[in-house]
Amino acid sequence: MYLKKKPPELLEELLTELRRRVPRLESITAEETIDKRLVLRLKDEAFAEPIPVRFASDGPLRRLAYLVVLNEPEPAGLLGVEEPEAEIHPARHYRLAENFIRVSARTQIFVATHSPQFLNALEPEQVWVLDRTADGYIRATRAADISRVKNMMDHGAQLGELWLEGYLDPDARRPAADAR
């Protein structure tokens, strides 16, 4: 029902974009049941009738949710998203990050991710590394403030690669690859 309150052209743009990302998707409909519950149905080209979303993959639903949030004409002042890469193919994580970057010009965004591909789309100034200290507190360190990160990126490294190898560890410990 939220989407039905938006301008019809915005809804159509979102559905067109979703169909582009989920090629076999023909339509999404929302029906209110007799007891006032909302039932979303997806129409896949392989099926004669739309199916309730509870029987569909989570991927298209996540994509729809991100399309709605990222294209909101009047976004909230703060958007928090945990693991936006979940249920989405790794090859699409970089593009997803670019969409979040685009929207960050209009609202503050916090994203918790475990995707190196997502991180590869970002600059060190955009990334904060969170870790627990020995006394149990959470420490936040901007990736740009970790001395070796800028130098390594100047030589062609990407943030996702640096994270996987342990170079985003704010402590000056050996990288994970060397600790084996």
PDB file of C-alpha atoms in Angstrom:
ATOM      1  CA  MET A   1       0.000   0.000   0.000  1.00  0.00           C
ATOM      2  CA  TYR A   2       2.971   2.301   0.606  1.00  0.00           C
ATOM      3  CA  LEU A   3       3.852   2.208  -3.083  1.00  0.00           C
ATOM      4  CA  LYS A   4       0.276   2.890  -4.121  1.00  0.00           C
ATOM      5  CA  LYS A   5       0.496   6.212  -2.262  1.00  0.00           C
ATOM      6  CA  LYS A   6       3.419   7.268  -4.451  1.00  0.00           C
ATOM      7  CA  PRO A   7       3.028   8.918  -7.863  1.00  0.00           C
ATOM      8  CA  PRO A   8       2.050   6.246 -10.437  1.00  0.00           C
ATOM      9  CA  GLU A   9       5.014   7.129 -12.648  1.00  0.00           C
ATOM     10  CA  LEU A  10       7.431   6.408  -9.760  1.00  0.00           C
ATOM     11  CA  LEU A  11       5.814   3.024  -9.189  1.00  0.00           C
ATOM     12  CA  GLU A  12       6.073   2.198 -12.893  1.00  0.00           C
ATOM     13  CA  GLU A  13       9.749   3.285 -12.972  1.00  0.00           C
ATOM     14  CA  LEU A  14      10.517   1.045 -10.000  1.00  0.00           C
ATOM     15  CA  LEU A  15       8.753  -1.936 -11.550  1.00  0.00           C
ATOM     16  CA  THR A  16      10.506  -1.350 -14.882  1.00  0.00           C
ATOM     17  CA  GLU A  17      13.865  -1.265 -13.113  1.00  0.00           C
ATOM     18  CA  LEU A  18      13.015  -4.390 -11.110  1.00  0.00           C
ATOM     19  CA  ARG A  19      11.987  -6.219 -14.303  1.00  0.00           C
ATOM     20  CA  ARG A  20      15.321  -5.193 -15.829  1.00  0.00           C
ATOM     21  CA  ARG A  21      17.140  -6.762 -12.885  1.00  0.00           C
ATOM     22  CA  VAL A  22      14.844  -9.800 -12.665  1.00  0.00           C
ATOM     23  CA  PRO A  23      14.192 -10.510 -16.370  1.00  0.00           C
ATOM     24  CA  ARG A  24      11.490 -13.177 -15.974  1.00  0.00           C
ATOM     25  CA  LEU A  25       9.406 -10.995 -13.669  1.00  0.00           C
ATOM     26  CA  GLU A  26       6.293  -9.699 -15.403  1.00  0.00           C
ATOM     27  CA  SER A  27       4.504  -7.886 -12.595  1.00  0.00           C
ATOM     28  CA  ILE A  28       4.006  -7.352  -8.882  1.00  0.00           C
ATOM     29  CA  THR A  29       0.543  -6.821  -7.502  1.00  0.00           C
ATOM     30  CA  ALA A  30      -0.724  -6.016  -4.028  1.00  0.00           C
ATOM     31  CA  GLU A  31      -4.104  -7.215  -2.838  1.00  0.00           C
ATOM     32  CA  GLU A  32      -5.819  -6.437   0.418  1.00  0.00           C
ATOM     33  CA  THR A  33      -7.501  -9.488   1.932  1.00  0.00           C
ATOM     34  CA  ILE A  34     -10.875  -9.486   3.609  1.00  0.00           C
ATOM     35  CA  ASP A  35      -9.149  -9.270   7.010  1.00  0.00           C
ATOM     36  CA  LYS A  36      -7.135  -6.206   5.842  1.00  0.00           C
ATOM     37  CA  ARG A  37      -3.818  -8.029   5.353  1.00  0.00           C
ATOM     38  CA  LEU A  38      -1.732  -7.161   2.333  1.00  0.00           C
ATOM     39  CA  VAL A  39      -0.723  -9.970  -0.029  1.00  0.00           C
ATOM     40  CA  LEU A  40       1.964  -9.287  -2.610  1.00  0.00           C
ATOM     41  CA  ARG A  41       1.994 -11.491  -5.686  1.00  0.00           C
ATOM     42  CA  LEU A  42       4.719 -11.908  -8.288  1.00  0.00           C
ATOM     43  CA  LYS A  43       3.957 -12.883 -11.867  1.00  0.00           C
ATOM     44  CA  ASP A  44       6.840 -14.831 -13.381  1.00  0.00           C
ATOM     45  CA  GLU A  45       6.689 -15.539 -17.106  1.00  0.00           C
ATOM     46  CA  ALA A  46       7.009 -19.280 -16.396  1.00  0.00           C
ATOM     47  CA  PHE A  47       3.700 -19.373 -14.515  1.00  0.00           C
ATOM     48  CA  ALA A  48       0.159 -18.766 -15.724  1.00  0.00           C
ATOM     49  CA  GLU A  49      -0.892 -17.056 -12.485  1.00  0.00           C
ATOM     50  CA  PRO A  50       0.887 -14.757 -10.009  1.00  0.00           C
ATOM     51  CA  ILE A  51       2.212 -16.457  -6.887  1.00  0.00           C
ATOM     52  CA  PRO A  52       2.248 -15.082  -3.333  1.00  0.00           C
ATOM     53  CA  VAL A  53       5.667 -13.634  -2.501  1.00  0.00           C
ATOM     54  CA  ARG A  54       6.090 -16.089   0.355  1.00  0.00           C
ATOM     55  CA  PHE A  55       6.687 -18.743  -2.333  1.00  0.00           C
ATOM     56  CA  ALA A  56       9.172 -16.605  -4.267  1.00  0.00           C
ATOM     57  CA  SER A  57      12.905 -16.132  -3.866  1.00  0.00           C
ATOM     58  CA  ASP A  58      14.013 -13.440  -1.419  1.00  0.00           C
ATOM     59  CA  GLY A  59      16.275 -11.825  -4.036  1.00  0.00           C
ATOM     60  CA  PRO A  60      13.572 -10.015  -6.044  1.00  0.00           C
ATOM     61  CA  LEU A  61      11.895  -8.838  -2.841  1.00  0.00           C
ATOM     62  CA  ARG A  62      15.151  -7.393  -1.513  1.00  0.00           C
ATOM     63  CA  ARG A  63      15.759  -5.689  -4.832  1.00  0.00           C
ATOM     64  CA  LEU A  64      12.275  -4.180  -4.718  1.00  0.00           C
ATOM     65  CA  ALA A  65      12.849  -2.967  -1.156  1.00  0.00           C
ATOM     66  CA  TYR A  66      16.163  -1.339  -2.122  1.00  0.00           C
ATOM     67  CA  LEU A  67      14.650   0.225  -5.225  1.00  0.00           C
ATOM     68  CA  VAL A  68      11.874   1.742  -3.112  1.00  0.00           C
ATOM     69  CA  VAL A  69      14.223   3.024  -0.397  1.00  0.00           C
ATOM     70  CA  LEU A  70      16.900   4.271  -2.795  1.00  0.00           C
ATOM     71  CA  ASN A  71      14.405   6.074  -5.017  1.00  0.00           C
ATOM     72  CA  GLU A  72      12.342   7.654  -2.258  1.00  0.00           C
ATOM     73  CA  PRO A  73      11.779  11.290  -3.320  1.00  0.00           C
ATOM     74  CA  GLU A  74      11.936  12.459   0.308  1.00  0.00           C
ATOM     75  CA  PRO A  75      14.328  10.068   2.079  1.00  0.00           C
ATOM     76  CA  ALA A  76      14.622   9.865   5.836  1.00  0.00           C
ATOM     77  CA  GLY A  77      17.584  11.661   7.376  1.00  0.00           C
ATOM     78  CA  LEU A  78      19.274   8.364   8.191  1.00  0.00           C
ATOM     79  CA  LEU A  79      19.164   5.008   6.427  1.00  0.00           C
ATOM     80  CA  GLY A  80      20.644   1.912   8.068  1.00  0.00           C
ATOM     81  CA  VAL A  81      21.034  -1.333   6.130  1.00  0.00           C
ATOM     82  CA  GLU A  82      22.575  -4.550   7.397  1.00  0.00           C
ATOM     83  CA  GLU A  83      24.145  -6.822   4.806  1.00  0.00           C
ATOM     84  CA  PRO A  84      22.434  -5.464   1.693  1.00  0.00           C
ATOM     85  CA  GLU A  85      24.326  -8.074  -0.298  1.00  0.00           C
ATOM     86  CA  ALA A  86      22.355 -10.961   1.240  1.00  0.00           C
ATOM     87  CA  GLU A  87      20.227 -12.838  -1.316  1.00  0.00           C
ATOM     88  CA  ILE A  88      21.874 -10.912  -4.166  1.00  0.00           C
ATOM     89  CA  HIS A  89      24.424 -12.410  -6.548  1.00  0.00           C
ATOM     90  CA  PRO A  90      27.992 -11.232  -5.744  1.00  0.00           C
ATOM     91  CA  ALA A  91      28.415  -9.896  -9.288  1.00  0.00           C
ATOM     92  CA  ARG A  92      25.722  -7.324  -8.484  1.00  0.00           C
ATOM     93  CA  HIS A  93      27.184  -6.095  -5.158  1.00  0.00           C
ATOM     94  CA  TYR A  94      29.371  -3.403  -6.750  1.00  0.00           C
ATOM     95  CA  ARG A  95      26.384  -1.902  -8.599  1.00  0.00           C
ATOM     96  CA  LEU A  96      24.306  -2.049  -5.414  1.00  0.00           C
ATOM     97  CA  ALA A  97      27.025  -0.086  -3.602  1.00  0.00           C
ATOM     98  CA  GLU A  98      27.029   2.496  -6.400  1.00  0.00           C
ATOM     99  CA  ASN A  99      23.280   2.953  -5.872  1.00  0.00           C
ATOM    100  CA  PHE A 100      23.819   3.552  -2.153  1.00  0.00           C
ATOM    101  CA  ILE A 101      26.600   6.054  -2.969  1.00  0.00           C
ATOM    102  CA  ARG A 102      24.251   7.927  -5.316  1.00  0.00           C
ATOM    103  CA  VAL A 103      21.609   8.247  -2.596  1.00  0.00           C
ATOM    104  CA  SER A 104      24.171   9.255   0.048  1.00  0.00           C
ATOM    105  CA  ALA A 105      24.167  12.734  -1.497  1.00  0.00           C
ATOM    106  CA  ARG A 106      20.613  13.149  -0.117  1.00  0.00           C
ATOM    107  CA  THR A 107      20.729  11.241   3.177  1.00  0.00           C
ATOM    108  CA  GLN A 108      23.194   9.736   5.627  1.00  0.00           C
ATOM    109  CA  ILE A 109      23.620   5.987   5.131  1.00  0.00           C
ATOM    110  CA  PHE A 110      25.100   3.335   7.416  1.00  0.00           C
ATOM    111  CA  VAL A 111      25.704  -0.041   5.773  1.00  0.00           C
ATOM    112  CA  ALA A 112      27.110  -3.107   7.515  1.00  0.00           C
ATOM    113  CA  THR A 113      28.538  -5.443   4.896  1.00  0.00           C
ATOM    114  CA  HIS A 114      30.661  -8.559   4.549  1.00  0.00           C
ATOM    115  CA  SER A 115      30.970  -8.206   0.784  1.00  0.00           C
ATOM    116  CA  PRO A 116      34.380  -7.444  -0.714  1.00  0.00           C
ATOM    117  CA  GLN A 117      32.643  -6.554  -3.988  1.00  0.00           C
ATOM    118  CA  PHE A 118      30.502  -3.969  -2.182  1.00  0.00           C
ATOM    119  CA  LEU A 119      33.613  -2.492  -0.532  1.00  0.00           C
ATOM    120  CA  ASN A 120      35.420  -2.319  -3.879  1.00  0.00           C
ATOM    121  CA  ALA A 121      32.958   0.381  -4.990  1.00  0.00           C
ATOM    122  CA  LEU A 122      33.856   2.624  -2.052  1.00  0.00           C
ATOM    123  CA  GLU A 123      36.619   5.074  -1.226  1.00  0.00           C
ATOM    124  CA  PRO A 124      38.512   4.761   2.091  1.00  0.00           C
ATOM    125  CA  GLU A 125      36.890   8.009   3.292  1.00  0.00           C
ATOM    126  CA  GLN A 126      33.470   6.332   2.978  1.00  0.00           C
ATOM    127  CA  VAL A 127      34.303   3.239   5.039  1.00  0.00           C
ATOM    128  CA  TRP A 128      34.445   2.847   8.793  1.00  0.00           C
ATOM    129  CA  VAL A 129      35.863  -0.392  10.179  1.00  0.00           C
ATOM    130  CA  LEU A 130      34.219  -1.610  13.386  1.00  0.00           C
ATOM    131  CA  ASP A 131      36.015  -3.983  15.728  1.00  0.00           C
ATOM    132  CA  ARG A 132      35.927  -4.959  19.382  1.00  0.00           C
ATOM    133  CA  THR A 133      38.664  -3.814  21.690  1.00  0.00           C
ATOM    134  CA  ALA A 134      40.208  -6.052  24.352  1.00  0.00           C
ATOM    135  CA  ASP A 135      37.929  -4.487  26.974  1.00  0.00           C
ATOM    136  CA  GLY A 136      34.808  -5.304  24.933  1.00  0.00           C
ATOM    137  CA  TYR A 137      33.981  -1.910  23.466  1.00  0.00           C
ATOM    138  CA  ILE A 138      33.350  -1.263  19.780  1.00  0.00           C
ATOM    139  CA  ARG A 139      35.934   0.896  18.057  1.00  0.00           C
ATOM    140  CA  ALA A 140      35.240   2.710  14.778  1.00  0.00           C
ATOM    141  CA  THR A 141      38.193   3.587  12.557  1.00  0.00           C
ATOM    142  CA  ARG A 142      37.881   5.280   9.199  1.00  0.00           C
ATOM    143  CA  ALA A 143      39.640   3.173   6.544  1.00  0.00           C
ATOM    144  CA  ALA A 144      41.354   6.327   5.269  1.00  0.00           C
ATOM    145  CA  ASP A 145      42.966   6.719   8.703  1.00  0.00           C
ATOM    146  CA  ILE A 146      44.669   3.304   8.547  1.00  0.00           C
ATOM    147  CA  SER A 147      48.109   4.321   7.314  1.00  0.00           C
ATOM    148  CA  ARG A 148      48.820   1.475   4.921  1.00  0.00           C
ATOM    149  CA  VAL A 149      45.419   1.594   3.166  1.00  0.00           C
ATOM    150  CA  LYS A 150      45.966   4.750   1.109  1.00  0.00           C
ATOM    151  CA  ASN A 151      49.413   3.634  -0.024  1.00  0.00           C
ATOM    152  CA  MET A 152      48.151   0.212  -1.091  1.00  0.00           C
ATOM    153  CA  MET A 153      45.190   1.710  -2.947  1.00  0.00           C
ATOM    154  CA  ASP A 154      47.548   4.124  -4.717  1.00  0.00           C
ATOM    155  CA  HIS A 155      49.264   0.976  -6.027  1.00  0.00           C
ATOM    156  CA  GLY A 156      46.043  -0.582  -7.369  1.00  0.00           C
ATOM    157  CA  ALA A 157      44.591  -2.463  -4.409  1.00  0.00           C
ATOM    158  CA  GLN A 158      40.850  -2.334  -3.749  1.00  0.00           C
ATOM    159  CA  LEU A 159      39.193  -2.048  -0.344  1.00  0.00           C
ATOM    160  CA  GLY A 160      37.516  -5.446  -0.612  1.00  0.00           C
ATOM    161  CA  GLU A 161      40.843  -7.139  -1.307  1.00  0.00           C
ATOM    162  CA  LEU A 162      42.510  -5.264   1.544  1.00  0.00           C
ATOM    163  CA  TRP A 163      39.746  -6.314   3.925  1.00  0.00           C
ATOM    164  CA  LEU A 164      40.022  -9.992   2.932  1.00  0.00           C
ATOM    165  CA  GLU A 165      43.786  -9.890   3.492  1.00  0.00           C
ATOM    166  CA  GLY A 166      43.438  -8.253   6.920  1.00  0.00           C
ATOM    167  CA  TYR A 167      44.799  -4.832   5.989  1.00  0.00           C
ATOM    168  CA  LEU A 168      41.712  -2.996   7.274  1.00  0.00           C
ATOM    169  CA  ASP A 169      42.496  -4.172  10.783  1.00  0.00           C
ATOM    170  CA  PRO A 170      43.031  -0.883  12.653  1.00  0.00           C
ATOM    171  CA  ASP A 171      45.714  -2.523  14.795  1.00  0.00           C
ATOM    172  CA  ALA A 172      49.124  -2.856  13.213  1.00  0.00           C
ATOM    173  CA  ARG A 173      49.006  -6.659  13.477  1.00  0.00           C
ATOM    174  CA  ARG A 174      50.104  -8.884  10.648  1.00  0.00           C
ATOM    175  CA  PRO A 175      47.587  -9.251   7.826  1.00  0.00           C
ATOM    176  CA  ALA A 176      45.394 -12.351   8.019  1.00  0.00           C
ATOM    177  CA  ALA A 177      47.105 -13.904   4.980  1.00  0.00           C
ATOM    178  CA  ASP A 178      50.484 -13.752   6.761  1.00  0.00           C
ATOM    179  CA  ALA A 179      49.109 -15.140  10.025  1.00  0.00           C
ATOM    180  CA  ARG A 180      48.431 -18.605   8.608  1.00  0.00           C
TER     181      ARG A 180
END
